[in-house]
Coordinates of C-alpha atoms and ligand atoms in Angstrom, one line a residue:
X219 CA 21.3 134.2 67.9
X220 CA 20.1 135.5 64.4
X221 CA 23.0 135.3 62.0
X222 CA 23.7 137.6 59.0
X223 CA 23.8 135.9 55.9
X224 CA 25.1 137.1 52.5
X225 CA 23.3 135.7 49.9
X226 CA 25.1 136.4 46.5
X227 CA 24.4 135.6 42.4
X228 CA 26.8 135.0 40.4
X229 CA 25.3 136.0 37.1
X230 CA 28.7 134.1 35.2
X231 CA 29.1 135.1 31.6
X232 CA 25.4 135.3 30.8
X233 CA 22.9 137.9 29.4
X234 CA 22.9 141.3 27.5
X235 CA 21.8 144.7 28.9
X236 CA 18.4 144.6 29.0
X237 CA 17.9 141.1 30.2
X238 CA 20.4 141.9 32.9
X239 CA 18.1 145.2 33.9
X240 CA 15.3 143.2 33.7
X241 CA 16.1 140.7 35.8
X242 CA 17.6 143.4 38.2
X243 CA 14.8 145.3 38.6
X244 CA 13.0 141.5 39.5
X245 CA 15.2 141.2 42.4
X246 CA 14.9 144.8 43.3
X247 CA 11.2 144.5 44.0
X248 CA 11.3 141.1 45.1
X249 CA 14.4 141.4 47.2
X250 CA 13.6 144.5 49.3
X251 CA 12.1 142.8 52.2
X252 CA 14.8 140.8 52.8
X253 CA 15.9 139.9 55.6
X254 CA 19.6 139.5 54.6
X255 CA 22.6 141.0 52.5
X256 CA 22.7 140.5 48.6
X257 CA 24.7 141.4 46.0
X258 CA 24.5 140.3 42.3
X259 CA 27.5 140.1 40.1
X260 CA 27.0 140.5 36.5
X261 CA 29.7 140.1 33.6
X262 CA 31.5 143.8 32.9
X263 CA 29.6 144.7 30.0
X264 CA 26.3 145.0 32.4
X265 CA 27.8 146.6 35.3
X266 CA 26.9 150.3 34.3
X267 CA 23.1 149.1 33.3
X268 CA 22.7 147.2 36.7
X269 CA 24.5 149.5 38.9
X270 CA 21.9 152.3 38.0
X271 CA 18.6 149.9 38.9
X272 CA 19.8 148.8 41.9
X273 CA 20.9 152.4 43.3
X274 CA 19.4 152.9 46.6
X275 CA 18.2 149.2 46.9
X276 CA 19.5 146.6 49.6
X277 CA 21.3 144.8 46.8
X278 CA 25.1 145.1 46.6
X279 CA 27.4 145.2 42.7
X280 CA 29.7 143.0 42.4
X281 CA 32.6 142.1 39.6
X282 CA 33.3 138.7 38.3
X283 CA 37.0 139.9 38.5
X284 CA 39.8 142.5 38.1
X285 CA 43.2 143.1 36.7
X286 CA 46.4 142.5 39.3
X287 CA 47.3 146.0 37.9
X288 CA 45.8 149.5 38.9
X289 CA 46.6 150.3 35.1
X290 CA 48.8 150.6 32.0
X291 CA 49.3 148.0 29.0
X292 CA 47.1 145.3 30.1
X293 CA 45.0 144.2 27.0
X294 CA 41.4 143.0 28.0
X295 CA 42.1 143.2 31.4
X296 CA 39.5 145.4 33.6
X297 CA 40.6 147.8 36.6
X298 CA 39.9 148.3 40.2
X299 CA 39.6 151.9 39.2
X300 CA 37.1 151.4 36.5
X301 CA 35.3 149.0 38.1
X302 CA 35.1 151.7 41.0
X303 CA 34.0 154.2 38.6
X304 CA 30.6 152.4 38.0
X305 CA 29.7 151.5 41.5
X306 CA 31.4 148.3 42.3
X307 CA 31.8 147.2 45.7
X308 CA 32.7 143.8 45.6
X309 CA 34.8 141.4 43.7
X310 CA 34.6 138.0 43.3
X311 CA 38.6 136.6 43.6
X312 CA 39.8 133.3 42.7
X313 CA 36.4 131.5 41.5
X314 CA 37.5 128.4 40.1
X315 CA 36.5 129.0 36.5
X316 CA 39.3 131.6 36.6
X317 CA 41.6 129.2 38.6
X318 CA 41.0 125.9 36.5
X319 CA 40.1 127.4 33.0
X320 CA 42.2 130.7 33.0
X321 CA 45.0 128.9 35.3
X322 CA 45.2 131.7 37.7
X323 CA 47.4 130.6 40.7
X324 CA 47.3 131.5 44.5
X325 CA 50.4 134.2 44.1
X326 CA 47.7 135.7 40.9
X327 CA 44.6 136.0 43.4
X328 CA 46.7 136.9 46.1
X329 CA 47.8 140.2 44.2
X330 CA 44.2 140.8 43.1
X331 CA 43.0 140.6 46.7
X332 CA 45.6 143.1 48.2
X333 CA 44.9 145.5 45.3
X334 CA 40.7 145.0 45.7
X335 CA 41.1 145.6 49.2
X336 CA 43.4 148.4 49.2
X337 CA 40.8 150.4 47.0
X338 CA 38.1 149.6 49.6
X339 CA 36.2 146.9 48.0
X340 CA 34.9 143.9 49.8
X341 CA 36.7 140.4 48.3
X342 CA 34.7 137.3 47.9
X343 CA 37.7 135.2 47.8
X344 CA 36.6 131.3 46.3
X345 CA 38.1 128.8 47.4
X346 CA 37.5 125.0 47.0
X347 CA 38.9 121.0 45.8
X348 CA 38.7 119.6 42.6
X349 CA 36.8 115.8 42.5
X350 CA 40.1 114.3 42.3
X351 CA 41.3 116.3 45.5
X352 CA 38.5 115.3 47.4
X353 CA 39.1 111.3 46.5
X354 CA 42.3 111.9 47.5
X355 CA 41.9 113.1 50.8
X356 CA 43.4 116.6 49.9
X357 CA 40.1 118.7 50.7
X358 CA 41.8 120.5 53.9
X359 CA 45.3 120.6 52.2
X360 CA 44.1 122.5 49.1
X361 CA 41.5 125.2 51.2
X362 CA 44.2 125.8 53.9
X363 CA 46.2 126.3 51.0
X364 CA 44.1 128.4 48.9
X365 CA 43.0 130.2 52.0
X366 CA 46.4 131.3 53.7
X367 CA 48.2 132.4 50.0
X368 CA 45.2 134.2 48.8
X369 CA 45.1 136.0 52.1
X370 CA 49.4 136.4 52.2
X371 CA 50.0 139.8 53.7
X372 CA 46.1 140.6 54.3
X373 CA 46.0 141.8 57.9
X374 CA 42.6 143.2 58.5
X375 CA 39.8 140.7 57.3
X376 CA 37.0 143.2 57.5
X377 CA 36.2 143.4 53.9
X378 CA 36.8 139.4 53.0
X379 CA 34.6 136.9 52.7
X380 CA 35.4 133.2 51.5
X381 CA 33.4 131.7 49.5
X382 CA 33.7 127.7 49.6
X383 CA 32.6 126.1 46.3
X384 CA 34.0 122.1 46.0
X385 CA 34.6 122.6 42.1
X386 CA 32.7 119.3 41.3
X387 CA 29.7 120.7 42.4
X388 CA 29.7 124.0 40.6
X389 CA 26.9 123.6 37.7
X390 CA 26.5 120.0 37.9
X391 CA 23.4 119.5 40.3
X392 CA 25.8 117.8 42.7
X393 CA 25.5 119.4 46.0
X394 CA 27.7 118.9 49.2
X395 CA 25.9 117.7 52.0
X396 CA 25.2 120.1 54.6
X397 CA 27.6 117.9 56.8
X398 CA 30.4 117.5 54.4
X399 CA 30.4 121.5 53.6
X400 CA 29.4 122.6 56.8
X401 CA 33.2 120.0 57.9
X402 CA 35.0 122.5 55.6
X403 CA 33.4 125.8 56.6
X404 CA 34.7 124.7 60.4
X405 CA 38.0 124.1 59.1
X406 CA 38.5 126.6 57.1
X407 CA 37.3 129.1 60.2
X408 CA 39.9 127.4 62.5
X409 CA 42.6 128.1 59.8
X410 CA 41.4 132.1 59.9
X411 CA 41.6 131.9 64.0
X412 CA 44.7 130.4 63.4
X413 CA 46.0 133.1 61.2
X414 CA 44.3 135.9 62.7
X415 CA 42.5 135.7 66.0
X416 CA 38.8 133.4 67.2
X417 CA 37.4 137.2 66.8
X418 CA 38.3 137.4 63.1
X419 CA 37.3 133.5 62.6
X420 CA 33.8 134.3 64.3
X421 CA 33.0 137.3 62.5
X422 CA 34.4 136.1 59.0
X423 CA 30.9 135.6 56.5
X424 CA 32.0 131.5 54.9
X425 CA 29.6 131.4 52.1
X426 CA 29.1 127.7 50.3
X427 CA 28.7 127.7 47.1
X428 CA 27.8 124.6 44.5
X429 CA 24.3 123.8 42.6
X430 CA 22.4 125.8 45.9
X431 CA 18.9 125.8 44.7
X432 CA 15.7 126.8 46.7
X433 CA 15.6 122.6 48.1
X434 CA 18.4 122.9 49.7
X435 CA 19.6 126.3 50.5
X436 CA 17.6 125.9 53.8
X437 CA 19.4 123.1 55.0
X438 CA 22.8 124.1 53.8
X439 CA 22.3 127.4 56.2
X440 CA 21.1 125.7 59.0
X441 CA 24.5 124.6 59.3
X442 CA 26.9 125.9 61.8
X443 CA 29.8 127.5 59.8
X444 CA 27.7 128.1 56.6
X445 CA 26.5 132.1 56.2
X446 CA 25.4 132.5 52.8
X447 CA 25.9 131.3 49.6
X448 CA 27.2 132.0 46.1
X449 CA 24.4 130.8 43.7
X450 CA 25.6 130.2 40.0
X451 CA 23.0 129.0 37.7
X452 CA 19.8 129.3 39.9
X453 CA 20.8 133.5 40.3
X454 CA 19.6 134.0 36.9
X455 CA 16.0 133.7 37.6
X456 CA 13.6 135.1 39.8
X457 CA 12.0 132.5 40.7
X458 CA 15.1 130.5 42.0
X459 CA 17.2 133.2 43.3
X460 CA 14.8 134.8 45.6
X461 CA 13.3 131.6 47.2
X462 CA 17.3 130.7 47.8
X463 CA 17.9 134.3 49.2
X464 CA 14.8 134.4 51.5
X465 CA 15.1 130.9 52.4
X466 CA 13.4 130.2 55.5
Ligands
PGA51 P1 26.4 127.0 40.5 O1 27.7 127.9 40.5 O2 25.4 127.5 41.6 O3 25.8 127.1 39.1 O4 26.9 125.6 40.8 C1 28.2 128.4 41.7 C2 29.4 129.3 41.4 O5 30.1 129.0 40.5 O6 29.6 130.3 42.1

């Protein structure tokens, strides 16, 4: 059975506008024979610049984030309905920069995934264990955890994705194995069956996410329960985010 795959960049807090069109308009050309779905998500700032070369292409926007607020007195926050306003489609919900560095808790995504979804955007919602988790044996504990209150009064799952991203392998060059990820996408799919139905759990996209590079994306999507990735640092070149996104 071919399987649809959702191969995303996560541009992070890097680059100014014309970098960011540059490099769009790279994966533009480079990108429009693929074979999969894509979406890049660059910092606010670049939305407007990267939403207008990517118009038309088979390359989906994406925020980093969004207020739990449609509006009003929130100081440096950014809305669903701005974000909206330049083309947004997606937004990335609980990545663990913004859960561990910005302490954003379950009840905080949560409230940003309900109002995401309610305006028609499709949620990447991040989910993963810290190093000291893992050693500890907590790794289904924390992602059944992180997976049923970030979905808490979500009933139609047709605009989520997870993402899975074990926090001690974002941006350090440690990768799970295939095995050890591809244990955590099952689980976390029998949590969604459990919560909503085996149609909901076999339809859901589990992206992994974690120091994917071009030598092991390949392996990492041969795996079962694995249907994309979230690419961090190797999305903000070319040459490593379209060998990852055409893997093969
Ligand atoms: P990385 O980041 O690919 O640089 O490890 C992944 C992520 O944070 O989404």
């Amino acid at each position: 059975m071919s399987r649809n795959y959702y191969m995303a960049g996560n541009w992070k807090m890097h680059m100014t506008r014309s970098a960011a069109a540059q490099l769009a308009q790279e994966m533009v050309n480079q990108l429009r024979d693929g074979k999969h779905k894509y979406l890049v998500a660059p910092s606010f700032t670049l939305l407007e610049t990267v939403s207008a070369v990517i118009e038309g292409s088979n390359i989906r926007l994406g925020a980093q984030n969004c207020a739990p607020e449609e509006q009003g007195a929130h100081t440096g926050e950014v809305s669903v309905l701005q974000l909206k306003d330049l083309g947004v489609q997606t937004i990335i919900l609980g990545h663990s920069e913004r859960r561990h560095n910005y302490k954003e808790d379950d009840a905080l995504i949560n409230k940003k995934v309900k109002l995401a979804l309610k305006h028609g955007f499709e949620v990447i919602l991040c989910i993963g264990e810290l190093l000291e988790e893992r050693e500890a044996g907590k790794v289904e504990e924390v992602c059944e955890r992180q997976t049923v209150k970030g979905l808490e009064g979500v009933t139609d799952l047709s605009n989520v994705v997870i993402a899975y991203e074990p926090v001690w392998a974002i941006g350090t060059g440690k990768t799970a194995t295939p095995q050890d990820a591809e244990a955590v996408h099952a689980f976390v799919r029998k949590v969604i069956a459990r919560l909503y139905s085996e149609d909901a759990a076999s339809k859901i996209i589990i992206q992994y996410g974690g120091s994917v590079k071009p030598e092991n994306a390949a392996e990492l999507m041969a795996m079962q329960n694995i249907d994309g990735a979230l690419v961090g640092g190797a999305s903000l070149k070319t040459e490593s985010f379209v060998p990852i996104a055409k893997f093969s």
